[in-house]
Amino acid sequence: MQQRFGENKQWMIPLLLVFALYLICGVASEKGLDAHVRDGYVTEGGDYHLDWGDTRPVDPLASNPEDAKDVNGPTKSYTNFAIVGFGLATLVAYTILRDKLTLAILMLNPALIYSFGKGYDELFIIAVMGIAWVLWSRKQTSEQSQSEQAAQIQKVKRAAQILLAAGVMSLIPLQKFMFGFEEWIFSILIFWAIGLSVEYTPDRFYKPRQTLGVGFALGTGVIIVLGLLGYGSFSIITSHPVRFLSAWPIALLDVILIYGLVGMVLWPFAITTWKKMGVIEDRDIGELTLLIGTLSGVIVTYVASLWTFESVLWDSEWPLHMWTMGNNGRYITILVIPAYLLVQKVNDGIDWKEKKAIIGIALIIPLSLLASLHGQTYWTDDAGEILDKEMDDNGEFLFVHDSTLGMHSLYTFH
């Protein structure tokens, strides 16, 4: 009885460690550069804009207050936002995975601890992804015994269920891109259309291995098509194709291998999961792998295009720029709940006691401790305090910085 009690409580120490690390990280870390920028938006005429100029200026050697687009989405309270994201992600992850030890390993991810300390939104997005999946997941119903009218009602209910899931998913672009109301409604309709197309695709197409690969190709293709169409910063794909193509395999390594398989401790289960996926015929698992594959392709290709775009914009040294911005690979952590759920479903659970899993956890613990205990501050903090005391209202100061992340660093003074 005593031994069984000990086995059942194996989650306690990891989970207590997680809460301690997040608490220390929240106290020790300064907001990240992107969080400083988001908090730098000011209101004017109902819209928000960066009053010191866009972080991607036309001239990389100088700031330009006139060069800043207006947005009308949410911008403030990033520290509180990260705290809310932590609470939601913890609750949603446990509700879906139903295992305290798995929850502890999930939250022990060093990239998530880092993003929490910086006030970034990965934890919020993780929660949104989980809620959307719960809303999406089909309920087992016996359609053979239903009348035609009942079947039609069931289809309407299913369409409404998908619309609700689409509405939740739309919170991600709403938060990331600060959409206005019309853009937000449009994103809901896009997600709904995608959901309906997935729903009405026949079961025979949902073989887990195939949908993972097809999804990855689709996600990659979406970003490349946007580049070919000249959409926003993705146009860099056509204007600098060689640099983009050289960035893509590095992004694949950074996103999938380092932050995905290693950072999320998925590599111990990767081979067995892949083998079993080849013989499993399960639509729900097929839909799950389609989601993982598609968003993985989007993230890898987005990171490659982002590195290419910003290196050209800031005239930074290539390929060193990819090392400087390598932490963009952490974006893959938004798929941590679907990824763990996939391993659970395919293997009938996750055995964290096996040797490779223990090694995987041991590899990330030092990084998690470093992300929490080290914290991060900026040299601009001290300078900002001095300027705040010495400068008069509407005063001016000269900030000299390398063009790489120069505008981001400027907003730490804001």
XYZ file of C-alpha atoms in Angstrom:
414
model
C 0.000 0.000 0.000
C 2.838 2.388 0.908
C 4.686 1.608 -2.329
C 1.539 2.159 -4.386
C 0.954 5.499 -2.651
C 4.526 6.531 -3.576
C 4.010 5.538 -7.198
C 0.765 7.494 -7.405
C 2.464 10.593 -6.010
C 5.421 10.613 -8.422
C 3.934 13.672 -10.083
C 4.150 15.825 -6.955
C 7.849 16.728 -7.000
C 7.952 17.557 -10.753
C 4.765 19.609 -10.492
C 5.982 21.499 -7.419
C 9.261 22.136 -9.255
C 7.302 23.526 -12.198
C 5.353 25.987 -10.056
C 8.546 27.066 -8.270
C 10.406 27.648 -11.550
C 7.581 29.698 -13.040
C 7.292 31.764 -9.871
C 11.028 32.501 -9.789
C 11.079 33.220 -13.521
C 8.170 35.625 -13.223
C 10.004 37.572 -10.515
C 13.525 37.442 -11.990
C 12.830 38.142 -15.664
C 12.286 41.430 -17.426
C 9.640 41.576 -20.148
C 10.830 40.410 -23.542
C 11.538 42.821 -26.388
C 8.289 41.967 -28.175
C 6.351 42.523 -24.948
C 8.001 45.928 -24.534
C 6.956 46.791 -28.082
C 3.361 45.697 -27.463
C 3.241 47.821 -24.318
C 4.618 50.733 -26.337
C 1.428 51.219 -28.364
C -0.426 54.457 -27.670
C -4.051 55.330 -28.410
C -4.991 57.963 -30.923
C -8.397 58.350 -32.574
C -9.577 54.937 -31.373
C -6.636 53.098 -32.957
C -3.226 52.131 -31.592
C 0.180 52.887 -33.065
C 3.847 52.922 -32.090
C 4.639 56.584 -31.524
C 8.401 56.123 -31.978
C 8.025 54.324 -35.299
C 7.603 50.801 -36.616
C 9.985 48.058 -35.476
C 10.625 47.313 -39.145
C 11.567 50.769 -40.443
C 12.108 51.498 -44.115
C 15.536 52.867 -43.185
C 17.193 50.334 -40.844
C 19.638 52.997 -39.628
C 17.089 55.400 -38.156
C 13.750 55.431 -36.351
C 10.857 57.251 -37.975
C 7.791 58.182 -35.863
C 5.819 58.759 -39.069
C 6.422 55.165 -40.147
C 3.978 53.166 -38.019
C 0.744 51.506 -39.071
C -2.421 51.778 -37.001
C -3.911 48.684 -35.369
C -7.145 48.290 -33.441
C -6.579 45.072 -31.538
C -5.448 44.394 -27.965
C -1.953 45.534 -27.029
C -1.539 45.964 -23.277
C -1.118 44.022 -20.014
C 1.360 41.471 -21.312
C 2.657 40.391 -17.904
C -0.869 39.700 -16.646
C -1.588 38.059 -19.994
C 1.246 35.554 -19.441
C -0.046 34.742 -15.944
C -3.552 34.125 -17.281
C -2.042 32.035 -20.081
C -0.174 29.893 -17.541
C -3.344 29.228 -15.560
C -5.414 28.434 -18.634
C -2.742 26.235 -20.221
C -2.335 24.236 -17.003
C -6.080 23.711 -16.639
C -6.695 22.858 -20.303
C -3.687 20.533 -20.567
C -4.757 18.526 -17.527
C -8.379 18.400 -18.693
C -7.289 16.882 -22.010
C -4.331 14.699 -20.993
C -5.710 13.605 -17.589
C -2.263 12.817 -16.205
C -0.465 14.948 -13.614
C 3.032 13.694 -14.455
C 2.507 14.391 -18.158
C 1.251 17.862 -17.228
C 4.387 18.452 -15.151
C 6.719 17.388 -17.992
C 4.746 19.513 -20.446
C 5.068 22.635 -18.291
C 8.739 21.901 -17.529
C 9.575 22.807 -21.126
C 12.384 25.428 -20.983
C 10.931 27.336 -23.944
C 7.627 27.749 -22.106
C 9.355 28.930 -18.934
C 11.340 31.397 -21.033
C 8.243 32.711 -22.818
C 6.374 33.051 -19.503
C 9.158 35.151 -18.019
C 9.220 37.364 -21.088
C 5.459 37.893 -21.046
C 4.988 36.174 -24.415
C 1.789 34.482 -25.519
C 2.755 30.848 -26.184
C 0.957 29.609 -23.059
C -2.217 31.441 -24.033
C -2.069 29.970 -27.537
C -1.495 26.485 -26.085
C -4.684 26.896 -24.054
C -6.621 28.168 -27.076
C -5.422 25.238 -29.200
C -6.506 22.802 -26.507
C -9.951 24.359 -26.086
C -10.461 24.415 -29.859
C -9.554 20.732 -30.074
C -12.019 19.817 -27.327
C -14.759 21.721 -29.158
C -13.790 20.119 -32.455
C -13.525 16.511 -31.268
C -16.431 14.511 -32.581
C -18.897 12.795 -30.275
C -19.611 9.158 -30.970
C -23.143 8.865 -32.343
C -24.964 6.013 -34.017
C -26.178 7.456 -37.318
C -27.607 4.180 -38.622
C -30.611 4.320 -36.286
C -31.310 8.010 -36.949
C -34.121 9.248 -39.151
C -33.289 11.549 -42.052
C -34.569 14.560 -40.116
C -32.494 13.640 -37.055
C -29.429 13.197 -39.260
C -29.917 16.684 -40.731
C -30.262 18.163 -37.258
C -27.070 16.356 -36.274
C -25.244 17.898 -39.252
C -26.417 21.385 -38.301
C -25.254 20.826 -34.723
C -21.898 19.588 -35.994
C -21.509 22.659 -38.224
C -22.278 24.877 -35.235
C -19.749 22.946 -33.163
C -17.111 23.525 -35.838
C -18.023 27.220 -35.991
C -17.513 27.492 -32.242
C -14.110 25.803 -32.530
C -13.254 28.195 -35.386
C -14.206 31.147 -33.205
C -11.830 29.966 -30.494
C -9.008 29.358 -32.996
C -9.497 32.865 -34.377
C -8.337 34.237 -31.019
C -4.790 33.285 -32.057
C -4.499 35.628 -35.089
C -6.571 38.200 -33.193
C -3.918 38.259 -30.478
C -0.855 37.900 -32.719
C -1.801 40.393 -35.420
C -4.083 42.729 -33.440
C -6.935 42.377 -35.927
C -9.877 44.712 -36.131
C -13.457 43.406 -35.970
C -13.876 42.794 -39.724
C -10.560 40.945 -40.015
C -11.443 38.866 -36.974
C -14.805 37.809 -38.487
C -13.020 36.956 -41.730
C -10.528 34.753 -39.852
C -13.434 32.924 -38.163
C -14.990 32.207 -41.563
C -11.652 30.959 -42.905
C -11.214 28.573 -39.969
C -14.831 27.456 -40.325
C -14.391 26.716 -44.021
C -11.244 24.716 -43.273
C -13.058 22.824 -40.526
C -15.993 21.957 -42.773
C -13.669 20.747 -45.531
C -11.885 18.502 -43.025
C -15.225 17.244 -41.673
C -16.568 16.188 -45.064
C -13.392 14.526 -46.308
C -13.999 10.732 -46.384
C -12.551 8.550 -43.620
C -10.270 6.644 -46.008
C -8.038 9.711 -46.376
C -7.296 9.930 -42.651
C -4.390 7.549 -42.268
C -2.176 9.089 -39.551
C 1.181 8.827 -41.322
C -0.168 10.184 -44.579
C -2.096 13.049 -43.008
C 0.996 14.101 -41.043
C 3.029 14.347 -44.250
C 0.235 15.874 -46.322
C -0.447 18.400 -43.574
C 3.213 19.420 -43.415
C 3.290 19.881 -47.190
C 0.067 21.926 -47.085
C 1.353 24.154 -44.281
C 4.615 24.742 -46.116
C 2.744 25.403 -49.342
C 0.451 28.006 -47.766
C 3.391 30.196 -46.707
C 5.154 29.779 -50.060
C 1.975 30.686 -51.970
C 1.588 33.810 -49.816
C 5.166 34.665 -50.745
C 4.516 34.136 -54.454
C 1.466 36.400 -54.176
C 3.623 39.101 -52.586
C 1.689 39.093 -49.300
C 3.419 41.182 -46.624
C 6.831 40.083 -45.417
C 6.383 36.687 -47.117
C 7.275 38.399 -50.412
C 10.892 37.963 -49.300
C 10.570 34.346 -50.463
C 10.517 35.478 -54.096
C 12.860 38.469 -53.775
C 15.577 36.489 -51.921
C 14.870 32.826 -52.791
C 18.434 31.574 -52.258
C 18.628 32.956 -48.731
C 15.165 31.598 -47.938
C 16.047 28.139 -49.266
C 19.227 28.120 -47.179
C 17.226 29.146 -44.094
C 14.504 26.507 -44.490
C 16.514 23.377 -43.511
C 18.025 25.248 -40.541
C 14.517 26.271 -39.477
C 13.429 22.631 -39.815
C 16.290 21.577 -37.540
C 15.610 24.379 -35.055
C 11.830 24.005 -34.903
C 11.262 20.264 -35.228
C 14.398 18.688 -33.775
C 15.608 21.114 -31.091
C 12.430 22.765 -29.820
C 10.062 19.977 -30.841
C 11.525 16.519 -30.313
C 14.138 17.481 -27.693
C 12.503 20.445 -25.949
C 9.121 18.735 -25.647
C 10.725 15.348 -24.777
C 9.037 13.657 -27.717
C 12.099 11.905 -29.152
C 11.916 8.901 -26.742
C 8.513 8.003 -28.216
C 9.016 9.143 -31.815
C 10.032 5.838 -33.426
C 7.442 3.626 -31.716
C 4.713 6.192 -32.340
C 5.670 6.449 -36.016
C 5.632 2.663 -36.444
C 2.220 2.267 -34.816
C 0.808 5.152 -36.862
C 1.513 3.058 -39.950
C -0.984 0.369 -38.947
C -3.595 2.431 -37.103
C -6.806 3.370 -38.905
C -8.494 5.947 -36.725
C -10.106 9.118 -38.052
C -9.639 11.093 -34.823
C -5.913 10.322 -34.788
C -5.756 11.148 -38.499
C -7.334 14.544 -37.873
C -4.904 15.127 -35.000
C -1.881 14.362 -37.186
C -3.308 16.598 -39.913
C -3.448 19.475 -37.422
C 0.080 18.805 -36.150
C 1.530 18.378 -39.630
C -0.135 21.472 -41.098
C 0.850 23.823 -38.293
C 4.371 22.359 -38.161
C 4.798 23.130 -41.865
C 3.435 26.641 -41.356
C 5.759 27.318 -38.405
C 8.936 25.964 -40.044
C 8.374 27.913 -43.257
C 7.270 31.032 -41.381
C 10.442 30.985 -39.268
C 12.600 30.560 -42.386
C 10.874 33.499 -44.110
C 11.078 35.588 -40.918
C 14.829 35.033 -40.637
C 15.259 35.912 -44.297
C 13.102 39.029 -44.099
C 14.631 40.461 -40.941
C 18.197 39.731 -42.014
C 17.611 41.739 -45.206
C 15.662 44.464 -43.403
C 18.324 44.970 -40.725
C 21.237 44.204 -43.067
C 22.490 41.734 -40.462
C 25.257 39.231 -41.028
C 24.148 36.011 -42.696
C 23.998 33.178 -41.664
C 24.839 34.456 -38.154
C 21.383 36.054 -38.059
C 19.794 32.596 -37.771
C 21.808 31.933 -34.609
C 20.799 35.314 -33.160
C 17.102 34.666 -33.817
C 17.205 30.916 -33.182
C 14.741 31.103 -30.307
C 11.973 31.612 -32.873
C 11.909 27.821 -32.946
C 9.968 27.966 -29.681
C 6.807 28.696 -31.695
C 6.395 24.930 -32.169
C 5.530 24.642 -28.468
C 1.976 25.756 -29.288
C 1.491 22.169 -30.501
C 2.558 20.557 -27.234
C -0.952 19.426 -26.211
C -1.820 17.882 -29.619
C 1.629 16.235 -29.732
C 1.327 14.674 -26.264
C -2.259 13.664 -26.995
C -1.091 11.904 -30.163
C 1.563 9.937 -28.266
C -1.041 9.042 -25.628
C -3.623 7.839 -28.135
C -1.222 5.831 -30.280
C 0.621 4.167 -27.377
C -2.291 3.920 -24.915
C -0.528 6.314 -22.570
C 2.921 7.835 -22.035
C 5.410 5.826 -19.969
C 7.708 8.402 -18.385
C 9.505 5.639 -16.445
C 11.239 4.134 -19.455
C 14.972 4.806 -19.712
C 14.901 7.046 -22.789
C 12.133 9.194 -21.319
C 14.113 9.685 -18.102
C 17.154 10.711 -20.167
C 14.977 13.117 -22.170
C 13.671 14.762 -19.000
C 17.180 14.934 -17.529
C 18.392 16.757 -20.645
C 15.868 19.591 -20.356
C 15.970 20.120 -16.581
C 19.258 22.123 -16.644
C 17.826 24.321 -19.415
C 14.600 24.796 -17.476
C 16.568 25.790 -14.370
C 18.656 28.192 -16.444
C 15.578 29.744 -18.062
C 14.008 30.300 -14.656
C 16.900 31.208 -12.362
C 18.955 33.276 -14.777
C 16.173 35.671 -15.679
C 17.034 38.549 -17.970
C 17.406 42.278 -17.663
C 18.531 44.926 -20.149
C 21.258 47.519 -19.874
C 18.614 49.976 -21.018
C 16.801 49.503 -17.692
C 19.362 51.559 -15.769
C 19.630 54.090 -18.576
C 15.852 54.396 -18.692
C 15.650 55.126 -14.971
C 18.239 57.893 -15.314
C 16.450 59.403 -18.305
C 13.141 59.254 -16.462
C 14.615 61.317 -13.642
C 16.685 63.736 -15.712
C 14.552 64.385 -18.803
C 11.793 66.949 -18.987
C 8.446 66.196 -20.651
C 8.755 65.989 -24.461
C 12.536 65.841 -24.124
C 14.715 64.054 -26.669
C 17.538 61.532 -26.437
C 19.799 59.737 -28.922
C 19.849 55.942 -28.810
C 22.646 54.200 -30.733
C 22.238 50.481 -31.386
C 23.006 47.913 -34.040
C 20.175 47.742 -36.577
C 19.381 44.148 -35.544
C 16.579 44.474 -32.964
C 17.479 48.151 -32.603
C 13.886 49.400 -32.684
C 12.825 46.651 -30.295
C 15.508 47.754 -27.838
C 14.437 51.380 -28.240
C 10.985 50.513 -26.895
C 12.492 49.240 -23.631
C 12.815 52.966 -22.827
C 9.135 53.617 -23.491
